[in-house]
Tab-separated table of C-alpha atoms (C1' of nucleotides) in Angstrom:
chain	number	residue	atom	x	y	z
A	1	UNK	CA	-41.330	5.673	142.823
A	2	UNK	CA	-41.469	5.915	139.153
A	3	UNK	CA	-39.043	4.554	136.613
A	4	UNK	CA	-35.378	4.330	137.658
A	5	UNK	CA	-32.705	5.846	135.452
A	6	UNK	CA	-31.104	3.437	133.054
A	7	UNK	CA	-27.443	3.405	133.964
A	8	UNK	CA	-26.550	1.453	130.833
A	9	UNK	CA	-27.649	4.439	128.810
A	10	UNK	CA	-25.450	6.729	130.818
A	11	UNK	CA	-22.498	4.487	129.997
A	12	UNK	CA	-23.447	4.343	126.314
A	13	UNK	CA	-23.589	8.115	126.156
A	14	UNK	CA	-20.225	8.496	127.825
A	15	UNK	CA	-18.684	5.936	125.458
A	16	UNK	CA	-20.052	7.681	122.396
A	17	UNK	CA	-19.059	11.076	123.777
A	18	UNK	CA	-15.502	9.968	124.457
A	19	UNK	CA	-15.216	8.498	120.980
A	20	UNK	CA	-16.487	11.609	119.300
A	21	UNK	CA	-14.699	14.166	121.467
A	22	UNK	CA	-11.340	12.428	121.179
A	23	UNK	CA	-11.771	11.785	117.482
A	24	UNK	CA	-13.244	15.070	116.243
A	25	UNK	CA	-12.381	17.467	119.070
A	26	UNK	CA	-14.696	19.441	121.281
A	27	UNK	CA	-15.970	22.029	118.805
A	28	UNK	CA	-16.101	19.369	116.092
A	29	UNK	CA	-18.456	17.136	118.039
A	30	UNK	CA	-22.219	17.535	118.185
A	31	UNK	CA	-24.473	16.352	120.932
A	32	UNK	CA	-27.034	15.137	118.403
A	33	UNK	CA	-24.448	12.859	116.808
A	34	UNK	CA	-23.262	11.604	120.148
A	35	UNK	CA	-26.835	10.821	121.191
A	36	UNK	CA	-27.459	9.008	117.912
A	37	UNK	CA	-24.284	6.942	118.300
A	38	UNK	CA	-25.306	6.033	121.797
A	39	UNK	CA	-28.784	5.037	120.662
A	40	UNK	CA	-30.301	7.577	122.914
A	41	UNK	CA	-32.439	10.655	122.627
A	42	UNK	CA	-30.816	14.041	122.690
A	43	UNK	CA	-33.095	15.059	125.544
A	44	UNK	CA	-31.764	12.206	127.641
A	45	UNK	CA	-28.268	13.501	127.181
A	46	UNK	CA	-29.284	16.937	128.365
A	47	UNK	CA	-31.282	15.572	131.265
A	48	UNK	CA	-28.322	13.568	132.534
A	49	UNK	CA	-25.352	15.778	131.739
A	50	UNK	CA	-26.975	19.177	131.436
A	51	UNK	CA	-24.426	20.749	129.187
A	52	UNK	CA	-21.877	20.115	126.475
A	53	UNK	CA	-18.973	21.177	128.617
A	54	UNK	CA	-20.144	19.006	131.480
A	55	UNK	CA	-20.471	16.091	129.132
A	56	UNK	CA	-16.913	16.629	127.968
A	57	UNK	CA	-15.665	16.802	131.529
A	58	UNK	CA	-17.512	13.597	132.383
A	59	UNK	CA	-16.030	11.827	129.383
A	60	UNK	CA	-12.503	12.847	130.364
A	61	UNK	CA	-13.049	11.779	133.926
A	62	UNK	CA	-14.271	8.381	132.885
A	63	UNK	CA	-11.345	7.931	130.502
A	64	UNK	CA	-8.932	8.796	133.318
A	65	UNK	CA	-10.546	6.157	135.505
A	66	UNK	CA	-10.088	3.527	132.837
A	67	UNK	CA	-6.517	4.666	132.459
A	68	UNK	CA	-5.914	4.295	136.196
A	69	UNK	CA	-7.190	0.726	136.008
A	70	UNK	CA	-5.314	-0.311	132.912
A	71	UNK	CA	-2.055	1.042	134.271
A	72	UNK	CA	-0.602	-1.733	136.239
A	73	UNK	CA	2.619	-0.973	138.034
A	74	UNK	CA	5.146	-2.927	136.017
A	75	UNK	CA	5.753	-6.007	138.138
A	76	UNK	CA	9.373	-6.702	138.885
A	77	UNK	CA	10.585	-9.586	136.796
A	78	UNK	CA	13.477	-11.411	138.272
A	79	UNK	CA	16.823	-11.581	136.531
A	80	UNK	CA	19.613	-9.299	135.498
A	81	UNK	CA	19.252	-5.562	136.259
A	82	UNK	CA	19.497	-4.699	132.581
A	83	UNK	CA	16.823	-7.257	131.665
A	84	UNK	CA	14.468	-5.905	134.238
A	85	UNK	CA	14.978	-2.331	133.141
A	86	UNK	CA	14.428	-3.409	129.574
A	87	UNK	CA	11.178	-5.141	130.436
A	88	UNK	CA	9.894	-2.093	132.285
A	89	UNK	CA	10.897	0.191	129.418
A	90	UNK	CA	9.101	-1.964	126.878
A	91	UNK	CA	5.922	-1.975	128.923
A	92	UNK	CA	6.071	1.791	129.297
A	93	UNK	CA	6.667	2.508	125.643
A	94	UNK	CA	3.986	0.076	124.579
A	95	UNK	CA	1.510	1.713	126.930
A	96	UNK	CA	2.257	5.199	125.691
A	97	UNK	CA	2.268	4.220	122.018
A	98	UNK	CA	-1.292	3.007	121.807
A	99	UNK	CA	-3.118	5.115	119.214
A	100	UNK	CA	-5.985	5.605	121.635
A	101	UNK	CA	-3.673	7.159	124.200
A	102	UNK	CA	-2.110	9.421	121.629
A	103	UNK	CA	-5.442	10.807	120.498
A	104	UNK	CA	-6.686	11.116	124.017
A	105	UNK	CA	-3.606	13.128	124.882
A	106	UNK	CA	-3.991	15.330	121.848
A	107	UNK	CA	-7.562	16.255	122.620
A	108	UNK	CA	-7.156	16.747	126.334
A	109	UNK	CA	-4.141	18.947	125.724
A	110	UNK	CA	-6.069	21.023	123.212
A	111	UNK	CA	-8.917	21.604	125.653
A	112	UNK	CA	-6.784	22.080	128.724
A	113	UNK	CA	-6.549	25.828	128.228
A	114	UNK	CA	-10.321	26.210	128.321
A	115	UNK	CA	-10.702	23.712	131.151
A	116	UNK	CA	-7.505	23.545	133.211
A	117	UNK	CA	-9.038	21.022	135.591
A	118	UNK	CA	-9.194	18.534	132.735
A	119	UNK	CA	-5.452	18.714	132.203
A	120	UNK	CA	-4.741	18.444	135.891
A	121	UNK	CA	-6.971	15.380	136.180
A	122	UNK	CA	-5.138	13.713	133.337
A	123	UNK	CA	-1.716	14.473	134.748
A	124	UNK	CA	-2.653	13.077	138.156
A	125	UNK	CA	-4.316	9.925	136.798
A	126	UNK	CA	-1.644	9.182	134.204
A	127	UNK	CA	1.929	10.432	134.054
A	128	UNK	CA	2.325	11.472	137.673
A	129	UNK	CA	0.875	8.235	138.935
A	130	UNK	CA	3.193	6.274	136.669
A	131	UNK	CA	6.284	8.245	137.634
A	132	UNK	CA	5.591	7.871	141.320
A	133	UNK	CA	5.295	4.125	141.025
A	134	UNK	CA	8.485	3.864	138.990
A	135	UNK	CA	10.377	6.113	141.404
A	136	UNK	CA	9.342	3.912	144.266
A	137	UNK	CA	10.647	0.931	142.395
A	138	UNK	CA	13.989	2.627	141.850
A	139	UNK	CA	14.142	3.553	145.515
A	140	UNK	CA	13.653	-0.072	146.399
A	141	UNK	CA	16.456	-1.021	144.018
A	142	UNK	CA	18.625	1.563	145.717
A	143	UNK	CA	17.899	0.077	149.109
A	144	UNK	CA	18.700	-3.328	147.607
A	145	UNK	CA	22.102	-1.969	146.779
A	146	UNK	CA	21.725	-2.657	143.055
A	147	UNK	CA	21.855	0.951	142.057
A	148	UNK	CA	22.942	4.232	143.609
A	149	UNK	CA	20.391	6.995	143.097
A	150	UNK	CA	20.129	9.979	145.391
A	151	UNK	CA	17.006	11.334	143.688
A	152	UNK	CA	14.712	8.509	142.579
A	153	UNK	CA	12.099	10.863	141.100
A	154	UNK	CA	14.698	12.498	138.918
A	155	UNK	CA	16.238	9.172	137.888
A	156	UNK	CA	12.810	7.791	137.039
A	157	UNK	CA	12.106	10.781	134.881
A	158	UNK	CA	15.446	10.502	133.153
A	159	UNK	CA	14.991	6.837	132.329
A	160	UNK	CA	11.447	7.225	131.108
A	161	UNK	CA	12.358	10.283	129.057
A	162	UNK	CA	15.267	8.543	127.371
A	163	UNK	CA	13.071	5.577	126.522
A	164	UNK	CA	10.525	7.839	124.909
A	165	UNK	CA	13.068	10.049	123.258
A	166	UNK	CA	11.270	12.141	120.747
A	167	UNK	CA	9.213	9.124	119.716
A	168	UNK	CA	6.109	10.370	121.511
A	169	UNK	CA	6.472	13.748	119.912
A	170	UNK	CA	6.777	12.174	116.483
A	171	UNK	CA	3.727	10.064	117.086
A	172	UNK	CA	1.723	13.079	118.133
A	173	UNK	CA	2.568	14.669	114.781
A	174	UNK	CA	1.658	11.673	112.713
A	175	UNK	CA	5.030	10.088	112.014
A	176	UNK	CA	4.732	6.325	111.619
A	177	UNK	CA	6.053	4.117	114.414
A	178	UNK	CA	9.658	3.119	113.977
A	179	UNK	CA	10.065	-0.104	115.961
A	180	UNK	CA	13.754	-0.393	115.254
A	181	UNK	CA	14.333	3.113	116.573
A	182	UNK	CA	12.237	2.338	119.638
A	183	UNK	CA	14.451	-0.636	120.389
A	184	UNK	CA	17.552	1.477	119.969
A	185	UNK	CA	16.093	3.989	122.387
A	186	UNK	CA	15.329	1.395	125.010
A	187	UNK	CA	18.701	-0.266	124.747
A	188	UNK	CA	20.418	3.109	124.822
A	189	UNK	CA	18.447	4.172	127.865
A	190	UNK	CA	19.277	1.037	129.752
A	191	UNK	CA	22.939	1.411	128.871
A	192	UNK	CA	23.206	5.050	129.887
A	193	UNK	CA	21.166	4.506	133.026
A	194	UNK	CA	23.418	1.639	134.128
A	195	UNK	CA	26.551	3.572	133.382
A	196	UNK	CA	25.314	6.437	135.499
A	197	UNK	CA	23.630	4.622	138.341
A	198	UNK	CA	24.476	0.911	138.520
A	199	UNK	CA	26.689	-0.151	141.364
A	200	UNK	CA	29.761	-1.866	140.141
B	131	UNK	CA	-2.547	46.470	84.781
B	132	UNK	CA	-5.232	47.086	87.305
B	133	UNK	CA	-4.720	47.285	90.996
B	134	UNK	CA	-1.977	45.107	92.454
B	135	UNK	CA	-2.730	42.803	95.355
B	136	UNK	CA	-1.942	44.258	98.735
B	137	UNK	CA	0.627	41.919	100.292
B	138	UNK	CA	0.319	43.625	103.649
B	139	UNK	CA	-3.275	42.426	103.781
B	140	UNK	CA	-2.148	38.902	103.064
B	141	UNK	CA	0.208	39.093	106.011
B	142	UNK	CA	-2.439	40.573	108.252
B	143	UNK	CA	-4.821	37.776	107.389
B	144	UNK	CA	-2.210	35.136	108.115
B	145	UNK	CA	-1.340	36.737	111.431
B	146	UNK	CA	-4.968	36.912	112.513
B	147	UNK	CA	-5.579	33.362	111.255
B	148	UNK	CA	-2.625	31.974	113.185
B	149	UNK	CA	-3.707	33.757	116.307
B	150	UNK	CA	-7.258	32.477	116.088
B	151	UNK	CA	-6.465	28.956	114.944
B	152	UNK	CA	-3.836	28.391	117.612
B	153	UNK	CA	-5.934	29.985	120.301
B	154	UNK	CA	-9.397	28.601	119.570
B	155	UNK	CA	-8.620	25.593	117.401
B	156	UNK	CA	-9.709	24.952	113.848
B	157	UNK	CA	-13.373	24.238	114.357
B	158	UNK	CA	-13.520	26.987	116.952
B	159	UNK	CA	-12.275	29.649	114.582
B	160	UNK	CA	-14.457	31.526	112.096
B	161	UNK	CA	-13.283	33.150	108.931
B	162	UNK	CA	-15.478	36.157	109.562
B	163	UNK	CA	-13.785	36.767	112.876
B	164	UNK	CA	-10.335	36.280	111.348
B	165	UNK	CA	-11.173	38.758	108.578
B	166	UNK	CA	-12.439	41.268	111.086
B	167	UNK	CA	-9.297	40.909	113.236
B	168	UNK	CA	-7.179	41.411	110.143
B	169	UNK	CA	-9.143	44.507	109.159
B	170	UNK	CA	-10.098	42.881	105.891
B	171	UNK	CA	-13.225	41.841	104.109
B	172	UNK	CA	-14.278	38.249	104.241
B	173	UNK	CA	-14.378	38.079	100.469
B	174	UNK	CA	-10.727	39.066	100.376
B	175	UNK	CA	-9.852	36.098	102.528
B	176	UNK	CA	-11.681	33.762	100.201
B	177	UNK	CA	-10.186	35.323	97.102
B	178	UNK	CA	-6.671	34.883	98.392
B	179	UNK	CA	-6.857	31.577	100.295
B	180	UNK	CA	-9.898	29.964	98.756
B	181	UNK	CA	-10.805	27.784	101.640
B	182	UNK	CA	-10.742	27.423	105.424
B	183	UNK	CA	-8.488	24.352	105.276
B	184	UNK	CA	-6.108	26.069	102.910
B	185	UNK	CA	-5.981	29.090	105.180
B	186	UNK	CA	-5.137	26.838	108.081
B	187	UNK	CA	-2.387	25.148	106.108
B	188	UNK	CA	-0.982	28.516	105.094
B	189	UNK	CA	-0.985	29.695	108.698
B	190	UNK	CA	0.896	26.620	109.835
B	191	UNK	CA	3.408	26.933	107.036
B	192	UNK	CA	4.112	30.531	107.911
B	193	UNK	CA	4.489	29.703	111.600
B	194	UNK	CA	6.957	26.952	110.722
B	195	UNK	CA	9.006	29.444	108.702
B	196	UNK	CA	9.161	31.805	111.617
B	197	UNK	CA	10.199	28.885	113.800
B	198	UNK	CA	12.984	27.980	111.405
B	199	UNK	CA	14.309	31.527	111.596
B	200	UNK	CA	14.052	31.907	115.348
B	201	UNK	CA	15.804	28.607	115.973
B	202	UNK	CA	19.452	29.429	116.063
B	203	UNK	CA	21.722	26.496	116.461
B	204	UNK	CA	23.063	26.953	119.965
B	205	UNK	CA	26.482	28.433	119.464
B	206	UNK	CA	29.288	26.617	121.210
B	207	UNK	CA	30.376	28.597	124.206
B	208	UNK	CA	33.929	27.937	125.297
B	209	UNK	CA	34.683	26.526	128.656
B	210	UNK	CA	34.193	23.373	130.608
B	211	UNK	CA	32.258	20.533	128.943
B	212	UNK	CA	29.643	20.601	131.693
B	213	UNK	CA	29.202	24.342	131.339
B	214	UNK	CA	28.725	24.102	127.632
B	215	UNK	CA	26.180	21.301	127.950
B	216	UNK	CA	24.353	23.309	130.578
B	217	UNK	CA	24.212	26.358	128.360
B	218	UNK	CA	22.830	24.337	125.483
B	219	UNK	CA	20.271	22.673	127.700
B	220	UNK	CA	19.089	26.004	129.065
B	221	UNK	CA	18.633	27.395	125.571
B	222	UNK	CA	16.714	24.327	124.489
B	223	UNK	CA	14.371	24.286	127.459
B	224	UNK	CA	13.753	28.014	127.196
B	225	UNK	CA	12.899	27.657	123.535
B	226	UNK	CA	10.458	24.843	124.115
B	227	UNK	CA	8.837	26.453	127.156
B	228	UNK	CA	7.523	29.546	125.425
B	229	UNK	CA	3.733	29.612	125.785
B	230	UNK	CA	3.400	30.350	122.085
B	231	UNK	CA	5.260	27.189	121.217
B	232	UNK	CA	3.167	25.123	123.555
B	233	UNK	CA	-0.095	26.320	122.095
B	234	UNK	CA	1.178	25.961	118.573
B	235	UNK	CA	2.149	22.397	119.318
B	236	UNK	CA	-1.221	21.632	120.867
B	237	UNK	CA	-3.154	22.868	117.912
B	238	UNK	CA	-0.991	21.390	115.218
B	239	UNK	CA	-1.033	18.040	116.956
B	240	UNK	CA	-4.784	18.164	117.239
B	241	UNK	CA	-5.187	18.842	113.501
B	242	UNK	CA	-2.477	16.462	112.358
B	243	UNK	CA	-4.876	13.554	111.967
B	244	UNK	CA	-7.044	15.520	109.539
B	245	UNK	CA	-4.051	16.989	107.739
B	246	UNK	CA	-1.005	14.735	108.181
B	247	UNK	CA	1.098	17.050	106.020
B	248	UNK	CA	0.763	19.696	108.669
B	249	UNK	CA	2.303	17.464	111.304
B	250	UNK	CA	5.110	16.389	108.989
B	251	UNK	CA	5.930	20.009	108.152
B	252	UNK	CA	6.139	20.877	111.831
B	253	UNK	CA	8.379	17.917	112.619
B	254	UNK	CA	10.768	18.790	109.814
B	255	UNK	CA	10.913	22.492	110.576
B	256	UNK	CA	11.194	22.090	114.343
B	257	UNK	CA	12.279	19.038	116.332
B	258	UNK	CA	14.046	17.137	113.579
B	259	UNK	CA	16.008	20.166	112.518
B	260	UNK	CA	16.999	20.853	116.084
B	261	UNK	CA	18.048	17.299	116.756
B	262	UNK	CA	20.142	17.144	113.635
B	263	UNK	CA	22.032	20.250	114.579
B	264	UNK	CA	22.631	19.016	118.124
B	265	UNK	CA	23.762	15.588	116.903
B	266	UNK	CA	26.276	17.233	114.602
B	267	UNK	CA	27.596	19.196	117.550
B	268	UNK	CA	28.014	16.037	119.601
B	269	UNK	CA	29.761	14.336	116.677
B	270	UNK	CA	32.196	17.232	116.590
B	271	UNK	CA	32.812	16.839	120.294
B	272	UNK	CA	33.457	13.170	119.712
B	273	UNK	CA	36.021	13.970	117.052
B	274	UNK	CA	37.560	16.441	119.469
B	275	UNK	CA	38.015	13.600	121.871
B	276	UNK	CA	35.980	15.221	124.592
B	277	UNK	CA	33.280	12.613	124.605
B	278	UNK	CA	32.862	9.086	123.324
B	279	UNK	CA	29.586	8.587	121.464
B	280	UNK	CA	29.042	5.897	118.869
B	281	UNK	CA	25.570	7.106	117.993
B	282	UNK	CA	25.354	10.900	118.058
B	283	UNK	CA	21.671	10.979	117.053
B	284	UNK	CA	20.759	8.704	119.925
B	285	UNK	CA	22.924	10.577	122.397
B	286	UNK	CA	21.420	13.871	121.274
B	287	UNK	CA	17.941	12.500	121.803
B	288	UNK	CA	18.839	11.160	125.229
B	289	UNK	CA	20.275	14.453	126.393
B	290	UNK	CA	17.428	16.523	125.090
B	291	UNK	CA	14.862	14.113	126.491
B	292	UNK	CA	16.399	14.132	129.935
B	293	UNK	CA	16.480	17.917	129.934
B	294	UNK	CA	12.816	18.099	129.089
B	295	UNK	CA	11.849	15.249	131.382
B	296	UNK	CA	8.117	15.320	131.712
B	297	UNK	CA	8.206	19.073	131.939
B	298	UNK	CA	6.944	19.531	128.407
B	299	UNK	CA	4.127	17.123	129.058
B	300	UNK	CA	3.173	18.952	132.234
B	301	UNK	CA	3.181	22.253	130.408
B	302	UNK	CA	0.963	20.852	127.679
B	303	UNK	CA	-1.548	19.896	130.361
B	304	UNK	CA	-1.525	23.234	132.105
B	305	UNK	CA	0.786	22.635	135.021
B	306	UNK	CA	2.645	25.825	136.041
B	307	UNK	CA	6.296	26.064	135.209
B	308	UNK	CA	8.571	24.802	137.970
B	309	UNK	CA	11.868	26.548	137.486
B	310	UNK	CA	13.578	24.730	140.333
B	311	UNK	CA	12.595	21.414	138.849
B	312	UNK	CA	13.819	22.528	135.436
B	313	UNK	CA	17.161	23.355	136.941
B	314	UNK	CA	17.331	19.956	138.621
B	315	UNK	CA	16.502	18.297	135.315
B	316	UNK	CA	19.226	20.152	133.472
B	317	UNK	CA	21.860	19.507	136.124
B	318	UNK	CA	20.816	15.855	136.303
B	319	UNK	CA	20.953	15.480	132.523
B	320	UNK	CA	24.443	16.964	132.340
B	321	UNK	CA	25.600	14.711	135.164
B	322	UNK	CA	24.185	11.490	133.675
B	323	UNK	CA	25.356	12.401	130.191
B	324	UNK	CA	28.895	13.019	131.388
B	325	UNK	CA	28.967	9.826	133.414
B	326	UNK	CA	27.903	7.870	130.367
B	327	UNK	CA	29.827	9.598	127.591
B	328	UNK	CA	32.571	11.948	128.875
B	329	UNK	CA	36.089	10.809	128.348
B	330	UNK	CA	37.712	10.844	131.723
C	62	DG	C1'	-53.418	-2.343	137.658
C	63	DA	C1'	-52.145	2.416	139.018
C	64	DC	C1'	-48.605	5.524	139.597
C	65	DA	C1'	-44.560	8.236	138.497
C	66	DA	C1'	-40.400	9.037	136.655
C	67	DA	C1'	-37.514	8.149	132.648
C	68	DT	C1'	-37.372	8.322	127.758
C	69	DT	C1'	-38.606	9.470	123.176
C	70	DG	C1'	-39.517	12.066	118.811
C	71	DA	C1'	-40.375	16.049	116.782
C	72	DA	C1'	-40.452	20.564	116.458
C	73	DC	C1'	-38.936	25.220	117.716
C	74	DG	C1'	-36.073	29.706	118.254
C	75	DC	C1'	-31.868	31.338	117.976
C	76	DC	C1'	-27.496	31.599	116.660
C	77	DT	C1'	-23.080	30.870	114.012
C	78	DC	C1'	-20.739	29.598	110.237
C	79	DC	C1'	-19.246	28.505	105.352
C	80	DG	C1'	-18.937	29.902	100.891
C	81	DT	C1'	-21.061	32.664	97.093
C	82	DT	C1'	-22.942	36.592	94.533
C	83	DC	C1'	-23.085	41.361	93.142
C	84	DA	C1'	-23.095	46.145	92.809
C	85	DT	C1'	-19.927	49.580	94.395
C	86	DT	C1'	-15.728	51.862	95.683
C	87	DT	C1'	-10.700	52.232	95.806
C	88	DG	C1'	-6.246	52.816	93.924
C	89	DA	C1'	-2.166	51.656	91.325
C	90	DA	C1'	-0.419	51.454	86.612
C	91	DC	C1'	-0.674	53.248	82.053
D	141	DG	C1'	-7.687	60.712	83.534
D	142	DT	C1'	-8.743	56.463	81.941
D	143	DT	C1'	-8.476	51.548	82.823
D	144	DC	C1'	-8.908	47.485	85.219
D	145	DA	C1'	-8.178	44.517	88.998
D	146	DA	C1'	-8.399	44.477	93.928
D	147	DA	C1'	-11.105	45.331	97.849
D	148	DT	C1'	-15.464	46.228	100.233
D	149	DG	C1'	-20.115	45.704	102.298
D	150	DA	C1'	-24.175	43.608	102.354
D	151	DA	C1'	-27.053	40.137	101.601
D	152	DC	C1'	-28.168	35.300	100.599
D	153	DG	C1'	-28.856	30.102	100.871
D	154	DG	C1'	-27.784	26.142	103.031
D	155	DA	C1'	-26.295	23.787	106.724
D	156	DG	C1'	-25.547	22.551	111.421
D	157	DG	C1'	-25.501	23.114	116.290
D	158	DC	C1'	-27.174	24.287	121.179
D	159	DG	C1'	-30.491	24.052	124.345
D	160	DT	C1'	-35.652	23.997	125.208
D	161	DT	C1'	-40.422	22.646	125.082
D	162	DC	C1'	-44.144	19.322	124.994
D	163	DA	C1'	-47.158	15.646	124.217
D	164	DA	C1'	-46.777	10.775	123.914
D	165	DT	C1'	-44.798	6.435	125.334
D	166	DT	C1'	-42.163	3.241	127.879
D	167	DT	C1'	-40.965	0.777	132.102
D	168	DG	C1'	-39.974	0.149	136.231
D	169	DT	C1'	-42.057	0.252	141.393
D	170	DC	C1'	-46.143	0.054	144.692
DNA sequence: GACAAATTGAACGCCTCCGTTCATTTGAAC
DNA sequence: GTTCAAATGAACGGAGGCGTTCAATTTGTC
């Protein structure tokens, strides 16, 4: 009976909440502003999410879902080993460099100490998922006989870490993107990885 | 003439401000609480720092100074190349793993977008300084003939990044320290680095 | 059309905070 | 001991936020 809840409004609130929380931080966001941005009454926000903390948690969870979807396992292009590694590296770096991702990381990290579950959810949905997929890919390459890796998880971490270098750190602290340096990092990572692990 | 300003109070305020800002965030910190923690009147805080933003900037600057001092360039132990690299890696990881450093990074990153100068100051005082020192060390090793690196800056970044792996990321998002994994990362980094760069 | 639940707008109490003002006290330099 | 700036405590105005209440209104379902 009665009027059913408008799910579109729920989405609108979450979108506005995510935008505000990840732009202005938790303490710097107000529910009234979020409600206004969502074109919704403040009471509706409270009726549906109950609490500021709960709203924050819901926003993070939704963002993690979107991240899960947008993170395709890098498909294996055919061709030279070096070319394939380069393609994967470029996809990874591009994914991690998006300004949205950087801000999302900043905010989630800042709130993790108050809400450890939030940090754990992010790790599981993002980095850990990505590393597992990449490690599986390396294991397959090992079975193919292209490379020789005893510890695919470690090798995956090493490759990804070299590709990022301190670029992600610099981005987090506002340094402008240096595309030339990124290219150097990727080429260097491929080179070192091949020297260490390529067969032949 | 008159009464001289009490510099001890200035220090106390900065200490309390740093503690609060890096623990509760900028918006989550109140000047009244900071003044109380410092055992000082609120008016004194305003007279000396003028403004909340300025106080935050001063706290970050002071923290960067302390970081500069506490960051000794890892001295070169004698011995096997692998042993020396391992020792350096251990010092680096230990330095970056301190909970204080993690929280400091979280907060500074979160405020960098409002105050880009803050992020730049941190980068210059911390990571960039460290990488420069390590790159110089690698260049010296190259001149020694121990290793063969054309691009010491890149090689330094690669080694440091492999040592960290995604461990720093996991720490930022609240995952507990995994000492065994850290050891694996360091050993793996030394191994890959030597395979790629060691002469003979 | 009648019902019932969702939604709204406005107001409320309560709290915290920023930044300022001012009369008063403290304490070092002269 | 006088002088003068630093420091204090208390209070203020203005603003904003959280979470709640309530009557009024929408908007689906029956």
